[in-house]
């Protein structure tokens, strides 16, 4: 029987490894992996990484087909704040603290502008909506994770239906500019929601049985696992000792860089990376891959664990 292989995705680690000053304070087994494993640079971000793990083909275009996993004939709509910076507009969508009531008010402001497009807004979460349409426009959108915190000029929709959708986008911004809900947010010390971002169009073609076991807590992971007919385990107990065969995917919780990331990383090192390293060294696992979104991949097999000369 073939031994188990494990792929571990650790979001948030890229920001730590990207700072050379942190090299000497990394925990023991992460340091061993960095020193002895085989490394391949890969700047793929988390959502694209997850989709590619369950897809028949890699998604290399500007957008990611995520909306259809939740609702047919839809695109994603993310409320955001556009900030003018010299000659460009920067888009921010994280940590905007949008409440459910605010979300409903924002949708009420925008919905009338969508009627001519045959669109209906559906709230997934307070900070994420779906726009269901009779016909998906002939446009190339850009995935939010590739746009967030950056200038948007080069990532605006392109394609046959560009002009009416850019006009709609501008009308939405004008509608939100004077909206009472934004006046209330500003009075509360919050940033206004002065725009939205369309993205997530297209059809996702799942690869059935891509993994024998999938574990982690993520809305997107749940959707792609379901599309691939794979049961998702939500437990945060990642144990290498029970693995005997099969191909396993673990998505760990994203590191909170703002709050004692060293302790978080130490816990991961002792409870997850150490058992994986020791099981691989004992030849109970045939291969382990540590994937760090927006950074790269570390691969190690039993022979790598015994490289005493490194």
mmCIF file of C-alpha atoms in Angstrom:
data_model
loop_
_atom_site.group_PDB
_atom_site.id
_atom_site.type_symbol
_atom_site.label_atom_id
_atom_site.label_comp_id
_atom_site.label_asym_id
_atom_site.label_seq_id
_atom_site.Cartn_x
_atom_site.Cartn_y
_atom_site.Cartn_z
ATOM 1 C CA UNK A 1 0.000 0.000 0.000
ATOM 2 C CA UNK A 2 1.324 3.420 -0.970
ATOM 3 C CA UNK A 3 2.239 5.674 1.904
ATOM 4 C CA UNK A 4 0.372 8.916 2.496
ATOM 5 C CA UNK A 5 1.267 12.254 0.943
ATOM 6 C CA UNK A 6 0.320 15.504 2.647
ATOM 7 C CA UNK A 7 0.010 19.043 1.268
ATOM 8 C CA UNK A 8 -0.192 21.763 3.927
ATOM 9 C CA UNK A 9 -1.232 25.296 3.007
ATOM 10 C CA UNK A 10 -0.156 27.964 5.501
ATOM 11 C CA UNK A 11 -1.544 31.422 4.608
ATOM 12 C CA UNK A 12 0.123 34.472 6.083
ATOM 13 C CA UNK A 13 3.617 33.008 6.357
ATOM 14 C CA UNK A 14 4.831 34.882 3.272
ATOM 15 C CA UNK A 15 4.831 38.192 5.153
ATOM 16 C CA UNK A 16 7.082 36.659 7.835
ATOM 17 C CA UNK A 17 9.525 34.899 5.519
ATOM 18 C CA UNK A 18 9.746 38.016 3.384
ATOM 19 C CA UNK A 19 11.519 39.818 6.234
ATOM 20 C CA UNK A 20 15.141 38.691 6.531
ATOM 21 C CA UNK A 21 15.214 39.854 10.168
ATOM 22 C CA UNK A 22 12.847 37.001 11.044
ATOM 23 C CA UNK A 23 15.167 34.274 9.752
ATOM 24 C CA UNK A 24 16.828 33.712 13.140
ATOM 25 C CA UNK A 25 13.637 33.538 15.179
ATOM 26 C CA UNK A 26 11.745 30.908 13.188
ATOM 27 C CA UNK A 27 10.781 27.761 15.144
ATOM 28 C CA UNK A 28 12.794 24.548 14.941
ATOM 29 C CA UNK A 29 10.959 22.404 12.421
ATOM 30 C CA UNK A 30 10.033 25.221 10.090
ATOM 31 C CA UNK A 31 13.748 26.067 10.047
ATOM 32 C CA UNK A 32 14.576 22.435 9.234
ATOM 33 C CA UNK A 33 12.099 22.478 6.349
ATOM 34 C CA UNK A 34 13.500 25.716 4.960
ATOM 35 C CA UNK A 35 17.054 24.394 5.262
ATOM 36 C CA UNK A 36 16.638 20.838 3.994
ATOM 37 C CA UNK A 37 13.537 20.717 1.783
ATOM 38 C CA UNK A 38 13.444 21.437 -1.928
ATOM 39 C CA UNK A 39 12.080 24.901 -2.641
ATOM 40 C CA UNK A 40 10.199 26.242 -5.628
ATOM 41 C CA UNK A 41 9.170 29.877 -5.896
ATOM 42 C CA UNK A 42 5.455 30.299 -6.527
ATOM 43 C CA UNK A 43 3.629 33.598 -5.945
ATOM 44 C CA UNK A 44 0.141 32.146 -6.476
ATOM 45 C CA UNK A 45 -2.322 33.630 -3.992
ATOM 46 C CA UNK A 46 -4.591 31.587 -1.754
ATOM 47 C CA UNK A 47 -7.881 31.591 -3.682
ATOM 48 C CA UNK A 48 -6.222 30.740 -6.992
ATOM 49 C CA UNK A 49 -4.187 28.057 -5.231
ATOM 50 C CA UNK A 50 -7.318 26.418 -3.819
ATOM 51 C CA UNK A 51 -9.153 26.493 -7.134
ATOM 52 C CA UNK A 52 -6.202 24.949 -8.929
ATOM 53 C CA UNK A 53 -6.030 22.117 -6.399
ATOM 54 C CA UNK A 54 -9.530 21.006 -7.396
ATOM 55 C CA UNK A 55 -9.661 21.986 -11.057
ATOM 56 C CA UNK A 56 -9.056 20.073 -14.266
ATOM 57 C CA UNK A 57 -6.819 22.898 -15.446
ATOM 58 C CA UNK A 58 -4.873 25.722 -13.847
ATOM 59 C CA UNK A 59 -6.563 29.100 -13.760
ATOM 60 C CA UNK A 60 -4.105 31.574 -15.215
ATOM 61 C CA UNK A 61 -6.480 34.317 -16.420
ATOM 62 C CA UNK A 62 -7.168 37.539 -14.545
ATOM 63 C CA UNK A 63 -10.403 36.318 -12.923
ATOM 64 C CA UNK A 64 -11.359 33.293 -10.817
ATOM 65 C CA UNK A 65 -14.635 31.370 -11.411
ATOM 66 C CA UNK A 66 -15.885 31.491 -7.828
ATOM 67 C CA UNK A 67 -19.398 32.984 -7.999
ATOM 68 C CA UNK A 68 -20.919 30.051 -9.870
ATOM 69 C CA UNK A 69 -19.902 27.686 -7.086
ATOM 70 C CA UNK A 70 -22.589 29.340 -4.939
ATOM 71 C CA UNK A 71 -25.174 30.577 -7.446
ATOM 72 C CA UNK A 72 -25.597 29.847 -11.141
ATOM 73 C CA UNK A 73 -25.362 32.737 -13.626
ATOM 74 C CA UNK A 74 -23.809 35.102 -11.129
ATOM 75 C CA UNK A 75 -20.759 37.228 -10.488
ATOM 76 C CA UNK A 76 -19.317 38.361 -7.172
ATOM 77 C CA UNK A 77 -19.786 41.898 -5.929
ATOM 78 C CA UNK A 78 -17.521 43.155 -3.155
ATOM 79 C CA UNK A 79 -18.253 46.465 -1.403
ATOM 80 C CA UNK A 80 -15.055 48.473 -1.142
ATOM 81 C CA UNK A 81 -13.421 51.817 -0.505
ATOM 82 C CA UNK A 82 -11.610 53.569 -3.350
ATOM 83 C CA UNK A 83 -8.917 55.943 -2.178
ATOM 84 C CA UNK A 84 -7.486 58.577 -4.553
ATOM 85 C CA UNK A 85 -3.691 58.559 -4.444
ATOM 86 C CA UNK A 86 -2.006 61.018 -6.803
ATOM 87 C CA UNK A 87 -2.971 59.797 -10.281
ATOM 88 C CA UNK A 88 -4.558 56.470 -9.325
ATOM 89 C CA UNK A 89 -7.362 54.909 -7.293
ATOM 90 C CA UNK A 90 -6.409 52.339 -4.674
ATOM 91 C CA UNK A 91 -8.943 49.658 -3.735
ATOM 92 C CA UNK A 92 -9.434 48.481 -0.147
ATOM 93 C CA UNK A 93 -11.917 45.769 0.821
ATOM 94 C CA UNK A 94 -10.602 44.243 4.057
ATOM 95 C CA UNK A 95 -11.437 45.321 7.600
ATOM 96 C CA UNK A 96 -14.184 47.744 6.544
ATOM 97 C CA UNK A 97 -16.427 46.557 9.406
ATOM 98 C CA UNK A 98 -19.631 46.394 7.358
ATOM 99 C CA UNK A 99 -22.584 45.332 9.499
ATOM 100 C CA UNK A 100 -25.525 43.300 8.195
ATOM 101 C CA UNK A 101 -27.800 46.341 8.424
ATOM 102 C CA UNK A 102 -25.295 48.472 6.523
ATOM 103 C CA UNK A 103 -24.981 45.759 3.901
ATOM 104 C CA UNK A 104 -28.739 45.696 3.372
ATOM 105 C CA UNK A 105 -28.818 49.501 3.086
ATOM 106 C CA UNK A 106 -26.002 49.483 0.536
ATOM 107 C CA UNK A 107 -27.746 46.825 -1.533
ATOM 108 C CA UNK A 108 -30.950 48.898 -1.460
ATOM 109 C CA UNK A 109 -28.998 51.890 -2.807
ATOM 110 C CA UNK A 110 -27.454 49.894 -5.650
ATOM 111 C CA UNK A 111 -30.221 47.506 -6.726
ATOM 112 C CA UNK A 112 -32.281 50.007 -8.797
ATOM 113 C CA UNK A 113 -29.236 50.671 -10.980
ATOM 114 C CA UNK A 114 -29.022 46.971 -11.798
ATOM 115 C CA UNK A 115 -32.598 46.534 -12.981
ATOM 116 C CA UNK A 116 -31.786 47.485 -16.588
ATOM 117 C CA UNK A 117 -29.115 44.770 -16.565
ATOM 118 C CA UNK A 118 -31.582 42.157 -15.359
ATOM 119 C CA UNK A 119 -29.502 41.745 -12.211
ATOM 120 C CA UNK A 120 -30.492 40.937 -8.650
ATOM 121 C CA UNK A 121 -28.174 41.340 -5.668
ATOM 122 C CA UNK A 122 -28.049 38.548 -3.089
ATOM 123 C CA UNK A 123 -26.147 38.961 0.177
ATOM 124 C CA UNK A 124 -23.768 36.097 1.040
ATOM 125 C CA UNK A 125 -22.109 37.919 3.905
ATOM 126 C CA UNK A 126 -22.135 41.540 4.936
ATOM 127 C CA UNK A 127 -18.949 42.114 2.897
ATOM 128 C CA UNK A 128 -19.675 39.809 -0.046
ATOM 129 C CA UNK A 129 -22.639 39.757 -2.414
ATOM 130 C CA UNK A 130 -23.698 37.845 -5.509
ATOM 131 C CA UNK A 131 -25.192 39.472 -8.592
ATOM 132 C CA UNK A 132 -27.448 37.002 -10.381
ATOM 133 C CA UNK A 133 -27.912 37.812 -14.059
ATOM 134 C CA UNK A 134 -29.925 36.448 -16.958
ATOM 135 C CA UNK A 135 -26.798 36.666 -19.081
ATOM 136 C CA UNK A 136 -23.170 36.886 -17.918
ATOM 137 C CA UNK A 137 -21.500 39.831 -19.710
ATOM 138 C CA UNK A 138 -18.755 39.285 -22.241
ATOM 139 C CA UNK A 139 -16.022 40.708 -20.038
ATOM 140 C CA UNK A 140 -12.738 39.767 -18.438
ATOM 141 C CA UNK A 141 -12.947 40.762 -14.776
ATOM 142 C CA UNK A 142 -10.027 40.674 -12.332
ATOM 143 C CA UNK A 143 -9.972 38.628 -9.132
ATOM 144 C CA UNK A 144 -10.242 40.687 -5.970
ATOM 145 C CA UNK A 145 -7.170 39.145 -4.315
ATOM 146 C CA UNK A 146 -5.027 40.416 -7.205
ATOM 147 C CA UNK A 147 -6.483 43.926 -6.969
ATOM 148 C CA UNK A 148 -6.877 44.601 -3.237
ATOM 149 C CA UNK A 149 -4.645 47.375 -1.857
ATOM 150 C CA UNK A 150 -3.477 48.279 -5.353
ATOM 151 C CA UNK A 151 -4.275 50.711 -8.136
ATOM 152 C CA UNK A 152 -7.194 49.538 -10.265
ATOM 153 C CA UNK A 153 -6.533 51.224 -13.619
ATOM 154 C CA UNK A 154 -4.951 48.152 -15.239
ATOM 155 C CA UNK A 155 -7.513 45.719 -13.823
ATOM 156 C CA UNK A 156 -10.803 47.306 -14.900
ATOM 157 C CA UNK A 157 -13.096 44.986 -16.912
ATOM 158 C CA UNK A 158 -12.153 44.484 -20.546
ATOM 159 C CA UNK A 159 -14.177 43.019 -23.373
ATOM 160 C CA UNK A 160 -17.160 43.479 -25.640
ATOM 161 C CA UNK A 161 -19.499 44.767 -22.887
ATOM 162 C CA UNK A 162 -16.922 47.073 -21.301
ATOM 163 C CA UNK A 163 -18.598 50.450 -21.846
ATOM 164 C CA UNK A 164 -22.041 49.778 -20.327
ATOM 165 C CA UNK A 165 -20.480 48.051 -17.334
ATOM 166 C CA UNK A 166 -17.998 50.852 -16.713
ATOM 167 C CA UNK A 167 -20.888 53.286 -16.937
ATOM 168 C CA UNK A 168 -22.824 51.197 -14.408
ATOM 169 C CA UNK A 169 -19.781 51.116 -12.127
ATOM 170 C CA UNK A 170 -19.487 54.903 -12.242
ATOM 171 C CA UNK A 171 -23.212 55.340 -11.575
ATOM 172 C CA UNK A 172 -22.930 53.098 -8.520
ATOM 173 C CA UNK A 173 -20.099 55.257 -7.189
ATOM 174 C CA UNK A 174 -22.163 58.418 -7.671
ATOM 175 C CA UNK A 175 -25.133 56.805 -5.927
ATOM 176 C CA UNK A 176 -22.999 55.768 -2.961
ATOM 177 C CA UNK A 177 -21.253 59.131 -2.678
ATOM 178 C CA UNK A 178 -24.251 60.873 -1.117
ATOM 179 C CA UNK A 179 -25.900 57.829 0.459
ATOM 180 C CA UNK A 180 -27.111 58.321 4.036
ATOM 181 C CA UNK A 181 -25.520 55.054 5.093
ATOM 182 C CA UNK A 182 -22.085 56.401 4.179
ATOM 183 C CA UNK A 183 -22.712 59.654 6.020
ATOM 184 C CA UNK A 184 -23.522 57.529 9.083
ATOM 185 C CA UNK A 185 -20.363 55.437 8.634
ATOM 186 C CA UNK A 186 -18.152 58.515 8.369
ATOM 187 C CA UNK A 187 -19.784 59.995 11.484
ATOM 188 C CA UNK A 188 -18.881 56.740 13.290
ATOM 189 C CA UNK A 189 -15.247 57.031 12.197
ATOM 190 C CA UNK A 190 -15.543 54.354 9.494
ATOM 191 C CA UNK A 191 -14.448 54.566 5.885
ATOM 192 C CA UNK A 192 -17.290 55.077 3.415
ATOM 193 C CA UNK A 193 -18.266 52.272 1.050
ATOM 194 C CA UNK A 194 -17.900 54.364 -2.084
ATOM 195 C CA UNK A 195 -17.657 51.624 -4.714
ATOM 196 C CA UNK A 196 -17.970 47.931 -5.483
ATOM 197 C CA UNK A 197 -15.806 45.440 -7.369
ATOM 198 C CA UNK A 198 -17.253 42.997 -9.913
ATOM 199 C CA UNK A 199 -15.383 39.699 -10.259
ATOM 200 C CA UNK A 200 -15.654 35.902 -9.914
ATOM 201 C CA UNK A 201 -17.289 35.153 -13.271
ATOM 202 C CA UNK A 202 -16.932 31.964 -15.294
ATOM 203 C CA UNK A 203 -17.550 28.260 -14.887
ATOM 204 C CA UNK A 204 -15.485 26.039 -12.631
ATOM 205 C CA UNK A 205 -14.731 22.526 -13.879
ATOM 206 C CA UNK A 206 -14.013 20.337 -10.874
ATOM 207 C CA UNK A 207 -11.767 17.298 -10.881
ATOM 208 C CA UNK A 208 -13.622 14.560 -9.031
ATOM 209 C CA UNK A 209 -11.586 12.744 -6.397
ATOM 210 C CA UNK A 210 -8.722 15.215 -6.512
ATOM 211 C CA UNK A 211 -7.922 14.346 -2.888
ATOM 212 C CA UNK A 212 -8.602 11.426 -0.570
ATOM 213 C CA UNK A 213 -9.071 13.704 2.423
ATOM 214 C CA UNK A 214 -9.461 17.463 2.752
ATOM 215 C CA UNK A 215 -9.315 19.333 6.043
ATOM 216 C CA UNK A 216 -9.658 23.017 6.891
ATOM 217 C CA UNK A 217 -12.074 25.834 7.557
ATOM 218 C CA UNK A 218 -12.729 28.081 4.550
ATOM 219 C CA UNK A 219 -15.837 29.001 2.561
ATOM 220 C CA UNK A 220 -13.997 28.563 -0.729
ATOM 221 C CA UNK A 221 -12.468 25.254 0.351
ATOM 222 C CA UNK A 222 -15.972 24.024 1.234
ATOM 223 C CA UNK A 223 -17.301 25.043 -2.184
ATOM 224 C CA UNK A 224 -14.530 23.473 -4.274
ATOM 225 C CA UNK A 225 -14.556 20.299 -2.171
ATOM 226 C CA UNK A 226 -18.315 20.004 -2.685
ATOM 227 C CA UNK A 227 -17.914 20.567 -6.438
ATOM 228 C CA UNK A 228 -15.370 17.711 -6.468
ATOM 229 C CA UNK A 229 -17.608 15.422 -4.378
ATOM 230 C CA UNK A 230 -15.112 15.362 -1.537
ATOM 231 C CA UNK A 231 -16.191 15.511 2.082
ATOM 232 C CA UNK A 232 -14.565 18.375 3.960
ATOM 233 C CA UNK A 233 -13.462 17.830 7.543
ATOM 234 C CA UNK A 234 -13.710 20.999 9.644
ATOM 235 C CA UNK A 235 -11.677 19.752 12.603
ATOM 236 C CA UNK A 236 -8.624 21.799 13.560
ATOM 237 C CA UNK A 237 -6.927 18.631 14.835
ATOM 238 C CA UNK A 238 -4.300 18.025 12.171
ATOM 239 C CA UNK A 239 -2.679 14.739 13.083
ATOM 240 C CA UNK A 240 0.015 13.028 11.060
ATOM 241 C CA UNK A 241 0.071 9.896 13.225
ATOM 242 C CA UNK A 242 -3.192 8.531 11.787
ATOM 243 C CA UNK A 243 -2.157 8.909 8.155
ATOM 244 C CA UNK A 244 -1.414 5.609 6.435
ATOM 245 C CA UNK A 245 -2.235 6.145 2.758
ATOM 246 C CA UNK A 246 -3.866 8.510 0.318
ATOM 247 C CA UNK A 247 -3.402 12.091 -0.776
ATOM 248 C CA UNK A 248 -4.283 14.657 1.905
ATOM 249 C CA UNK A 249 -4.817 18.419 1.748
ATOM 250 C CA UNK A 250 -4.705 20.546 4.910
ATOM 251 C CA UNK A 251 -5.584 24.226 4.922
ATOM 252 C CA UNK A 252 -4.380 25.859 8.131
ATOM 253 C CA UNK A 253 -5.821 29.011 9.630
ATOM 254 C CA UNK A 254 -4.169 32.180 8.360
ATOM 255 C CA UNK A 255 -1.514 33.602 10.651
ATOM 256 C CA UNK A 256 -2.578 36.806 12.368
ATOM 257 C CA UNK A 257 0.507 38.920 11.757
ATOM 258 C CA UNK A 258 -0.751 41.708 14.010
ATOM 259 C CA UNK A 259 -1.053 39.506 17.101
ATOM 260 C CA UNK A 260 1.937 37.514 18.424
ATOM 261 C CA UNK A 261 2.615 35.558 15.244
ATOM 262 C CA UNK A 262 5.628 33.903 16.898
ATOM 263 C CA UNK A 263 3.413 32.052 19.369
ATOM 264 C CA UNK A 264 1.009 31.065 16.599
ATOM 265 C CA UNK A 265 3.901 29.774 14.511
ATOM 266 C CA UNK A 266 5.414 27.918 17.474
ATOM 267 C CA UNK A 267 2.099 26.118 17.996
ATOM 268 C CA UNK A 268 1.955 25.122 14.336
ATOM 269 C CA UNK A 269 5.583 24.026 14.480
ATOM 270 C CA UNK A 270 5.084 21.711 17.458
ATOM 271 C CA UNK A 271 1.611 20.401 16.705
ATOM 272 C CA UNK A 272 1.711 20.084 12.915
ATOM 273 C CA UNK A 273 5.140 20.519 11.316
ATOM 274 C CA UNK A 274 7.035 18.463 13.896
ATOM 275 C CA UNK A 275 4.779 15.355 13.571
ATOM 276 C CA UNK A 276 4.898 15.639 9.784
ATOM 277 C CA UNK A 277 8.694 15.912 9.765
ATOM 278 C CA UNK A 278 9.156 13.020 12.179
ATOM 279 C CA UNK A 279 6.653 10.805 10.335
ATOM 280 C CA UNK A 280 8.354 11.531 7.049
ATOM 281 C CA UNK A 281 11.803 10.893 8.544
ATOM 282 C CA UNK A 282 10.521 7.550 9.856
ATOM 283 C CA UNK A 283 9.301 6.789 6.298
ATOM 284 C CA UNK A 284 5.646 6.674 7.382
ATOM 285 C CA UNK A 285 4.902 9.406 4.839
ATOM 286 C CA UNK A 286 6.244 9.418 1.305
ATOM 287 C CA UNK A 287 6.079 13.164 0.683
ATOM 288 C CA UNK A 288 5.108 16.414 2.387
ATOM 289 C CA UNK A 289 4.573 19.749 0.673
ATOM 290 C CA UNK A 290 4.349 23.008 2.595
ATOM 291 C CA UNK A 291 2.671 25.612 0.416
ATOM 292 C CA UNK A 292 2.960 29.285 1.337
ATOM 293 C CA UNK A 293 0.608 31.432 -0.761
ATOM 294 C CA UNK A 294 2.277 34.383 -2.474
ATOM 295 C CA UNK A 295 5.713 32.939 -1.732
ATOM 296 C CA UNK A 296 6.547 29.351 -2.693
ATOM 297 C CA UNK A 297 6.504 25.626 -1.938
ATOM 298 C CA UNK A 298 8.771 23.419 0.176
ATOM 299 C CA UNK A 299 8.804 19.711 -0.733
ATOM 300 C CA UNK A 300 10.440 17.052 1.393
ATOM 301 C CA UNK A 301 10.606 13.278 1.374
ATOM 302 C CA UNK A 302 12.323 10.890 3.819
ATOM 303 C CA UNK A 303 15.703 11.352 2.162
ATOM 304 C CA UNK A 304 15.497 15.139 2.639
ATOM 305 C CA UNK A 305 14.896 14.679 6.379
ATOM 306 C CA UNK A 306 18.187 12.775 6.645
ATOM 307 C CA UNK A 307 20.337 15.421 4.930
ATOM 308 C CA UNK A 308 22.610 15.885 7.933
ATOM 309 C CA UNK A 309 25.110 17.768 5.788
ATOM 310 C CA UNK A 310 22.705 20.694 5.344
#
